[in-house]
Amino acid sequence: MAGKIDSAGYEDILRAAGVRVTRPRRAILQIIETCEDHPDATEIYRRALKLDKSISLATVYRTMKVLEDKGAIHRHVFDNGPARFENAAHEHHDHLVDLDSGQLIEFHSDRIEALQEEIAARLGYSIERHRLVLYGRKLRK
Amino acid sequence: MAGKIDSAGYEDILRAAGVRVTRPRRAILQIIETCEDHPDATEIYRRALKLDKSISLATVYRTMKVLEDKGAIHRHVFDNGPARFENAAHEHHDHLVDLDSGQLIEFHSDRIEALQEEIAARLGYSIERHRLVLYGRKLRK
DNA sequence: TCATATTTGCAAACAGTTCTCATTTACATA
DNA sequence: TATGTAAATGAGAACTGTTTGCAAATATGA
């Protein structure tokens, strides 16, 4: 039922991060744990209001930073848009942006990952993280 | 000598784009044609002031948009920083960001490009453009 | 229950970028 | 070479996304 905050395992992530388990944080975590898309801060705020009607946008931003620092979420910036977030628990993937619909498609390629490592090594670097985004349009068949 | 605007071929790009050749545009184009780095709008503005001391930051932004629309420059956003620009005439490459120094290293891999095409095709898409950025640190040898 | 350090909501501040508008300028045509 | 007009400009206000300062509220350990 919307409006109720599920107290399930979400709290563990916060406790593991060594920060206090508060009502706003539980709401935000529940959202990013269960959502299927890549919401930005305003959208998370909108959704969180249904779970905790006194939450503020500032707290959303603060919580996203905490979660990002703890490695619990990833932050993406597509083109020049607002930052968008996703659960880091999902296995690693890159993104393809449908330029017509704006839809985000996830994909993964071990071969690309391996090539990236190879290139970085050749340049004398080790990769800490990377961002690969393809911008394209549907092929008409 | 700094302060003089070289009227060489830069204008062609503007004329080819079907826009008027103005003093501020000539200054900006000369900068992005000759610079070796990836300046942001404020930095381009700073440099342009030496060539045309009445130029405004708004015009820098407007010109960057015109040039981007015409395909003459590329716009990059690294992490959450300001947009940075580079001459599209350089052959295509991706970037490696040195997380310690902030240095940008350019690289290119036909194999990665080919893999990207392959993946997009498998998903039913054709790639219009892409962004690949590696964030890493120097290996100690 | 209590003490206290953390977190919060709010509003103000901030950075980067875009917009409005009156003035200036490029340049096609005469 | 002069001129009319649409395009471009500079200045600053406005806007979007994000961060911060602060007093009040709250989570957690004792």
Short mmCIF file of C-alpha atoms (C1' of nucleotides) in Angstrom, two decimals:
data_model
loop_
_atom_site.label_atom_id
_atom_site.label_comp_id
_atom_site.label_asym_id
_atom_site.label_seq_id
_atom_site.Cartn_x
_atom_site.Cartn_y
_atom_site.Cartn_z
CA MET A 1 0.00 0.00 0.00
CA ALA A 2 1.43 3.36 -1.01
CA GLY A 3 2.24 5.59 1.89
CA LYS A 4 3.70 2.89 4.07
CA ILE A 5 7.45 2.60 4.40
CA ASP A 6 8.64 -0.97 4.23
CA SER A 7 11.20 -1.44 6.95
CA ALA A 8 12.78 -4.46 5.25
CA GLY A 9 16.50 -4.80 4.57
CA TYR A 10 16.95 -1.25 3.35
CA GLU A 11 18.16 -0.18 6.76
CA ASP A 12 21.08 -2.54 6.59
CA ILE A 13 22.65 -0.47 3.88
CA LEU A 14 22.44 2.61 6.06
CA ARG A 15 23.70 0.87 9.17
CA ALA A 16 26.52 -0.69 7.17
CA ALA A 17 27.37 2.80 6.00
CA GLY A 18 27.62 3.89 9.61
CA VAL A 19 25.01 6.59 9.37
CA ARG A 20 21.75 7.01 11.24
CA VAL A 21 18.61 5.35 10.01
CA THR A 22 16.10 8.13 9.63
CA ARG A 23 12.65 8.27 8.17
CA PRO A 24 13.64 10.29 5.07
CA ARG A 25 16.57 8.01 4.39
CA ARG A 26 14.41 4.92 4.65
CA ALA A 27 11.98 6.42 2.16
CA ILE A 28 14.71 7.33 -0.31
CA LEU A 29 16.41 3.98 -0.01
CA GLN A 30 13.20 2.13 -0.57
CA ILE A 31 12.70 4.07 -3.76
CA ILE A 32 16.10 3.44 -5.25
CA GLU A 33 15.99 -0.18 -4.13
CA THR A 34 12.76 -0.90 -5.88
CA CYS A 35 12.60 1.42 -8.88
CA GLU A 36 13.30 0.13 -12.35
CA ASP A 37 14.41 3.38 -13.92
CA HIS A 38 17.04 6.10 -13.44
CA PRO A 39 15.29 8.94 -11.59
CA ASP A 40 16.89 12.31 -10.96
CA ALA A 41 16.80 14.07 -7.59
CA THR A 42 13.54 15.88 -8.24
CA GLU A 43 11.83 12.67 -9.28
CA ILE A 44 13.11 10.83 -6.22
CA TYR A 45 11.82 13.73 -4.14
CA ARG A 46 8.41 13.48 -5.80
CA ARG A 47 8.22 9.77 -5.10
CA ALA A 48 9.56 10.13 -1.57
CA LEU A 49 6.81 12.61 -0.71
CA LYS A 50 4.34 9.74 -0.97
CA LEU A 51 6.22 7.88 1.75
CA ASP A 52 7.16 10.82 3.95
CA LYS A 53 5.28 13.98 3.26
CA SER A 54 7.64 16.22 5.21
CA ILE A 55 10.78 15.26 3.28
CA SER A 56 12.78 18.01 1.59
CA LEU A 57 14.68 18.14 -1.68
CA ALA A 58 17.84 19.12 0.17
CA THR A 59 17.68 15.88 2.10
CA VAL A 60 17.35 13.94 -1.12
CA TYR A 61 20.54 15.54 -2.43
CA ARG A 62 22.33 15.00 0.87
CA THR A 63 21.27 11.38 1.01
CA MET A 64 22.30 10.72 -2.56
CA LYS A 65 25.75 12.04 -1.74
CA VAL A 66 26.02 9.81 1.33
CA LEU A 67 24.89 6.78 -0.64
CA GLU A 68 27.24 7.58 -3.50
CA ASP A 69 30.19 8.02 -1.15
CA LYS A 70 29.37 4.67 0.41
CA GLY A 71 29.18 3.11 -3.02
CA ALA A 72 25.51 2.19 -2.69
CA ILE A 73 24.39 4.09 -5.77
CA HIS A 74 25.81 5.34 -9.07
CA ARG A 75 25.36 8.85 -10.40
CA HIS A 76 25.02 9.42 -14.14
CA VAL A 77 24.88 12.58 -16.20
CA PHE A 78 23.50 12.10 -19.70
CA ASP A 79 24.22 14.94 -22.09
CA ASN A 80 23.78 18.07 -20.03
CA GLY A 81 20.81 16.87 -18.02
CA PRO A 82 20.42 16.59 -14.26
CA ALA A 83 22.21 13.83 -12.36
CA ARG A 84 20.35 10.54 -12.39
CA PHE A 85 20.80 7.73 -9.93
CA GLU A 86 20.61 3.99 -9.80
CA ASN A 87 21.17 1.22 -7.31
CA ALA A 88 24.78 0.09 -7.37
CA ALA A 89 23.61 -3.37 -6.39
CA HIS A 90 22.60 -4.04 -9.98
CA GLU A 91 25.41 -5.65 -11.85
CA HIS A 92 27.62 -3.30 -13.81
CA HIS A 93 26.36 -2.07 -17.14
CA ASP A 94 26.64 0.81 -19.57
CA HIS A 95 23.85 2.77 -21.24
CA LEU A 96 22.41 3.37 -24.66
CA VAL A 97 20.23 6.47 -24.98
CA ASP A 98 17.44 6.36 -27.54
CA LEU A 99 17.69 9.86 -28.99
CA ASP A 100 14.09 9.80 -30.14
CA SER A 101 12.32 8.52 -27.05
CA GLY A 102 14.88 9.32 -24.38
CA GLN A 103 14.62 5.73 -23.27
CA LEU A 104 17.64 4.28 -21.48
CA ILE A 105 18.76 0.80 -22.45
CA GLU A 106 21.29 -1.07 -20.35
CA PHE A 107 23.94 -3.31 -21.82
CA HIS A 108 27.16 -4.95 -20.83
CA SER A 109 30.17 -6.22 -22.73
CA ASP A 110 33.04 -8.03 -21.12
CA ARG A 111 35.02 -7.52 -24.29
CA ILE A 112 34.69 -3.75 -24.10
CA GLU A 113 35.58 -3.80 -20.44
CA ALA A 114 38.66 -5.87 -21.20
CA LEU A 115 39.70 -3.53 -24.00
CA GLN A 116 39.35 -0.55 -21.69
CA GLU A 117 41.67 -2.17 -19.18
CA GLU A 118 44.11 -2.98 -21.94
CA ILE A 119 44.14 0.57 -23.25
CA ALA A 120 44.50 2.09 -19.80
CA ALA A 121 47.36 -0.25 -18.99
CA ARG A 122 49.12 0.67 -22.22
CA LEU A 123 48.84 4.33 -21.18
CA GLY A 124 50.23 3.47 -17.76
CA TYR A 125 46.96 3.74 -15.87
CA SER A 126 44.61 1.58 -13.88
CA ILE A 127 40.92 2.29 -14.26
CA GLU A 128 38.94 3.20 -11.19
CA ARG A 129 35.66 3.66 -13.00
CA HIS A 130 34.40 4.51 -16.45
CA ARG A 131 31.41 5.86 -18.27
CA LEU A 132 30.32 4.61 -21.66
CA VAL A 133 27.17 6.01 -23.19
CA LEU A 134 25.96 5.33 -26.71
CA TYR A 135 23.50 7.78 -28.23
CA GLY A 136 21.58 6.27 -31.09
CA ARG A 137 18.36 5.67 -32.95
CA LYS A 138 16.32 2.58 -33.65
CA LEU A 139 17.15 0.81 -36.88
CA ARG A 140 14.18 0.45 -39.16
CA LYS A 141 14.11 -3.15 -40.29
CA MET B 1 51.78 38.99 -31.03
CA ALA B 2 48.92 38.56 -28.61
CA GLY B 3 46.06 40.91 -29.21
CA LYS B 4 45.95 40.49 -32.96
CA ILE B 5 43.29 38.33 -34.50
CA ASP B 6 44.59 36.18 -37.30
CA SER B 7 42.05 36.30 -40.10
CA ALA B 8 43.30 33.04 -41.63
CA GLY B 9 41.00 30.18 -42.56
CA TYR B 10 38.94 30.34 -39.38
CA GLU B 11 36.33 32.38 -41.16
CA ASP B 12 35.66 29.60 -43.62
CA ILE B 13 34.12 27.52 -40.88
CA LEU B 14 31.71 30.31 -40.06
CA ARG B 15 30.86 31.05 -43.66
CA ALA B 16 30.37 27.37 -44.32
CA ALA B 17 28.00 27.34 -41.37
CA GLY B 18 26.02 30.12 -42.98
CA VAL B 19 26.42 32.54 -40.10
CA ARG B 20 27.95 35.99 -40.04
CA VAL B 21 31.64 36.44 -39.47
CA THR B 22 31.93 38.71 -36.48
CA ARG B 23 34.85 39.85 -34.41
CA PRO B 24 33.88 37.85 -31.31
CA ARG B 25 33.34 34.73 -33.37
CA ARG B 26 36.68 35.10 -35.06
CA ALA B 27 38.36 35.39 -31.69
CA ILE B 28 36.60 32.34 -30.26
CA LEU B 29 37.27 30.25 -33.34
CA GLN B 30 40.92 31.13 -33.33
CA ILE B 31 41.15 29.94 -29.76
CA ILE B 32 39.51 26.61 -30.28
CA GLU B 33 41.42 26.09 -33.53
CA THR B 34 44.78 26.57 -31.93
CA CYS B 35 44.44 25.44 -28.33
CA GLU B 36 45.83 22.12 -27.25
CA ASP B 37 43.54 21.54 -24.29
CA HIS B 38 39.83 21.28 -23.45
CA PRO B 39 38.82 24.69 -22.09
CA ASP B 40 35.41 25.41 -20.58
CA ALA B 41 33.33 28.47 -21.47
CA THR B 42 34.85 30.67 -18.78
CA GLU B 43 38.36 29.79 -19.87
CA ILE B 44 37.55 30.48 -23.52
CA TYR B 45 36.08 33.79 -22.43
CA ARG B 46 39.26 34.62 -20.49
CA ARG B 47 41.41 33.86 -23.51
CA ALA B 48 39.09 35.64 -25.92
CA LEU B 49 39.33 38.84 -23.89
CA LYS B 50 42.95 39.10 -25.00
CA LEU B 51 41.83 39.15 -28.64
CA ASP B 52 38.65 41.21 -28.26
CA LYS B 53 38.35 43.05 -25.00
CA SER B 54 34.66 43.79 -25.38
CA ILE B 55 33.57 40.19 -25.77
CA SER B 56 30.98 38.79 -23.35
CA LEU B 57 30.55 35.41 -21.74
CA ALA B 58 27.04 35.16 -23.19
CA THR B 59 28.51 35.37 -26.66
CA VAL B 60 30.95 32.60 -25.87
CA TYR B 61 28.07 30.35 -24.87
CA ARG B 62 26.04 31.36 -27.91
CA THR B 63 28.95 30.75 -30.24
CA MET B 64 29.72 27.38 -28.73
CA LYS B 65 26.17 26.34 -29.37
CA VAL B 66 26.32 27.50 -32.98
CA LEU B 67 29.59 25.68 -33.53
CA GLU B 68 28.30 22.56 -31.85
CA ASP B 69 25.14 22.57 -33.95
CA LYS B 70 27.27 22.92 -37.05
CA GLY B 71 29.44 20.05 -35.92
CA ALA B 72 32.57 22.18 -35.66
CA ILE B 73 33.22 21.41 -32.00
CA HIS B 74 32.49 18.71 -29.45
CA ARG B 75 31.11 19.36 -25.99
CA HIS B 76 32.22 17.16 -23.09
CA VAL B 77 31.08 16.97 -19.51
CA PHE B 78 33.47 15.17 -17.18
CA ASP B 79 31.99 14.10 -13.88
CA ASN B 80 29.78 16.98 -12.83
CA GLY B 81 32.04 19.74 -14.07
CA PRO B 82 31.29 22.53 -16.55
CA ALA B 83 31.04 21.74 -20.25
CA ARG B 84 34.40 21.64 -21.98
CA PHE B 85 34.99 22.05 -25.68
CA GLU B 86 37.34 20.86 -28.36
CA ASN B 87 37.79 21.26 -32.06
CA ALA B 88 35.85 18.61 -33.94
CA ALA B 89 38.49 18.71 -36.67
CA HIS B 90 40.79 16.59 -34.53
CA GLU B 91 40.31 12.97 -35.35
CA HIS B 92 37.89 11.13 -33.12
CA HIS B 93 39.13 10.01 -29.73
CA ASP B 94 37.95 9.21 -26.23
CA HIS B 95 39.34 10.44 -22.93
CA LEU B 96 41.11 9.13 -19.88
CA VAL B 97 40.92 11.38 -16.81
CA ASP B 98 43.83 11.22 -14.39
CA LEU B 99 41.98 11.37 -11.08
CA ASP B 100 45.03 12.71 -9.25
CA SER B 101 46.13 15.47 -11.60
CA GLY B 102 42.93 16.12 -13.51
CA GLN B 103 44.97 15.70 -16.69
CA LEU B 104 43.05 14.60 -19.78
CA ILE B 105 44.64 11.94 -21.97
CA GLU B 106 43.26 11.21 -25.40
CA PHE B 107 43.13 7.74 -26.87
CA HIS B 108 41.46 5.88 -29.66
CA SER B 109 40.61 2.26 -30.28
CA ASP B 110 39.10 0.96 -33.48
CA ARG B 111 38.33 -2.27 -31.71
CA ILE B 112 36.24 -0.54 -29.06
CA GLU B 113 34.45 1.47 -31.71
CA ALA B 114 33.69 -1.69 -33.64
CA LEU B 115 32.39 -3.42 -30.52
CA GLN B 116 30.13 -0.48 -29.79
CA GLU B 117 28.62 -0.71 -33.26
CA GLU B 118 28.18 -4.42 -32.82
CA ILE B 119 26.41 -4.04 -29.49
CA ALA B 120 24.16 -1.26 -30.73
CA ALA B 121 23.23 -3.29 -33.78
CA ARG B 122 22.37 -6.28 -31.62
CA LEU B 123 20.05 -4.01 -29.63
CA GLY B 124 18.50 -2.76 -32.85
CA TYR B 125 20.14 0.64 -32.85
CA SER B 126 22.56 2.66 -34.90
CA ILE B 127 24.95 4.89 -33.00
CA GLU B 128 24.90 8.58 -33.70
CA ARG B 129 27.60 9.44 -31.19
CA HIS B 130 29.06 8.09 -28.01
CA ARG B 131 31.00 9.11 -24.95
CA LEU B 132 33.61 6.92 -23.36
CA VAL B 133 35.56 8.27 -20.42
CA LEU B 134 37.94 6.27 -18.27
CA TYR B 135 38.75 7.60 -14.82
CA GLY B 136 41.97 6.19 -13.46
CA ARG B 137 45.27 6.60 -11.70
CA LYS B 138 48.86 6.21 -12.81
CA LEU B 139 50.32 2.78 -12.26
CA ARG B 140 53.46 2.83 -10.18
CA LYS B 141 56.00 0.76 -12.02
"C1'" DT C 1 15.02 8.64 30.19
"C1'" DC C 2 18.68 11.60 29.01
"C1'" DA C 3 22.66 13.81 26.62
"C1'" DT C 4 24.49 14.81 22.52
"C1'" DA C 5 26.04 14.45 17.96
"C1'" DT C 6 23.57 13.81 13.60
"C1'" DT C 7 20.16 14.91 10.58
"C1'" DT C 8 16.51 17.66 9.12
"C1'" DG C 9 13.58 21.44 6.67
"C1'" DC C 10 13.80 25.79 5.12
"C1'" DA C 11 15.59 29.44 2.72
"C1'" DA C 12 19.35 31.66 0.97
"C1'" DA C 13 23.51 31.02 -1.77
"C1'" DC C 14 25.80 29.21 -5.48
"C1'" DA C 15 27.56 27.63 -10.31
"C1'" DG C 16 26.75 27.08 -14.87
"C1'" DT C 17 24.02 28.40 -18.51
"C1'" DT C 18 20.30 30.72 -21.07
"C1'" DC C 19 17.43 34.54 -22.03
"C1'" DT C 20 15.66 39.48 -22.77
"C1'" DC C 21 16.20 43.54 -24.85
"C1'" DA C 22 18.08 47.75 -26.50
"C1'" DT C 23 22.02 48.72 -29.37
"C1'" DT C 24 25.43 47.57 -32.72
"C1'" DT C 25 27.11 45.24 -36.76
"C1'" DA C 26 27.62 42.40 -41.06
"C1'" DC C 27 26.68 42.27 -45.49
"C1'" DA C 28 23.31 42.05 -49.63
"C1'" DT C 29 21.70 45.27 -52.63
"C1'" DA C 30 21.56 49.54 -54.81
"C1'" DT D 1 30.40 53.53 -51.30
"C1'" DA D 2 26.07 54.22 -48.92
"C1'" DT D 3 22.05 51.96 -46.92
"C1'" DG D 4 18.33 48.86 -45.12
"C1'" DT D 5 17.58 45.01 -42.53
"C1'" DA D 6 18.16 40.79 -40.32
"C1'" DA D 7 21.56 38.87 -37.33
"C1'" DA D 8 24.56 39.28 -33.54
"C1'" DT D 9 26.12 41.62 -29.45
"C1'" DG D 10 26.92 43.14 -24.31
"C1'" DA D 11 24.90 43.67 -20.00
"C1'" DG D 12 22.58 41.82 -16.71
"C1'" DA D 13 18.43 39.44 -15.12
"C1'" DA D 14 16.53 34.90 -14.94
"C1'" DC D 15 16.73 30.05 -14.61
"C1'" DT D 16 18.06 25.18 -13.37
"C1'" DG D 17 20.35 22.08 -10.67
"C1'" DT D 18 22.76 21.71 -6.54
"C1'" DT D 19 24.90 22.97 -2.05
"C1'" DT D 20 25.07 25.32 2.33
"C1'" DG D 21 24.00 27.79 6.95
"C1'" DC D 22 21.26 27.58 10.67
"C1'" DA D 23 17.92 26.66 14.28
"C1'" DA D 24 14.86 22.92 15.42
"C1'" DA D 25 14.09 17.99 15.54
"C1'" DT D 26 15.60 13.26 16.11
"C1'" DA D 27 18.40 8.79 16.42
"C1'" DT D 28 21.17 6.30 19.24
"C1'" DG D 29 24.35 5.05 23.13
"C1'" DA D 30 24.61 5.40 28.02
#
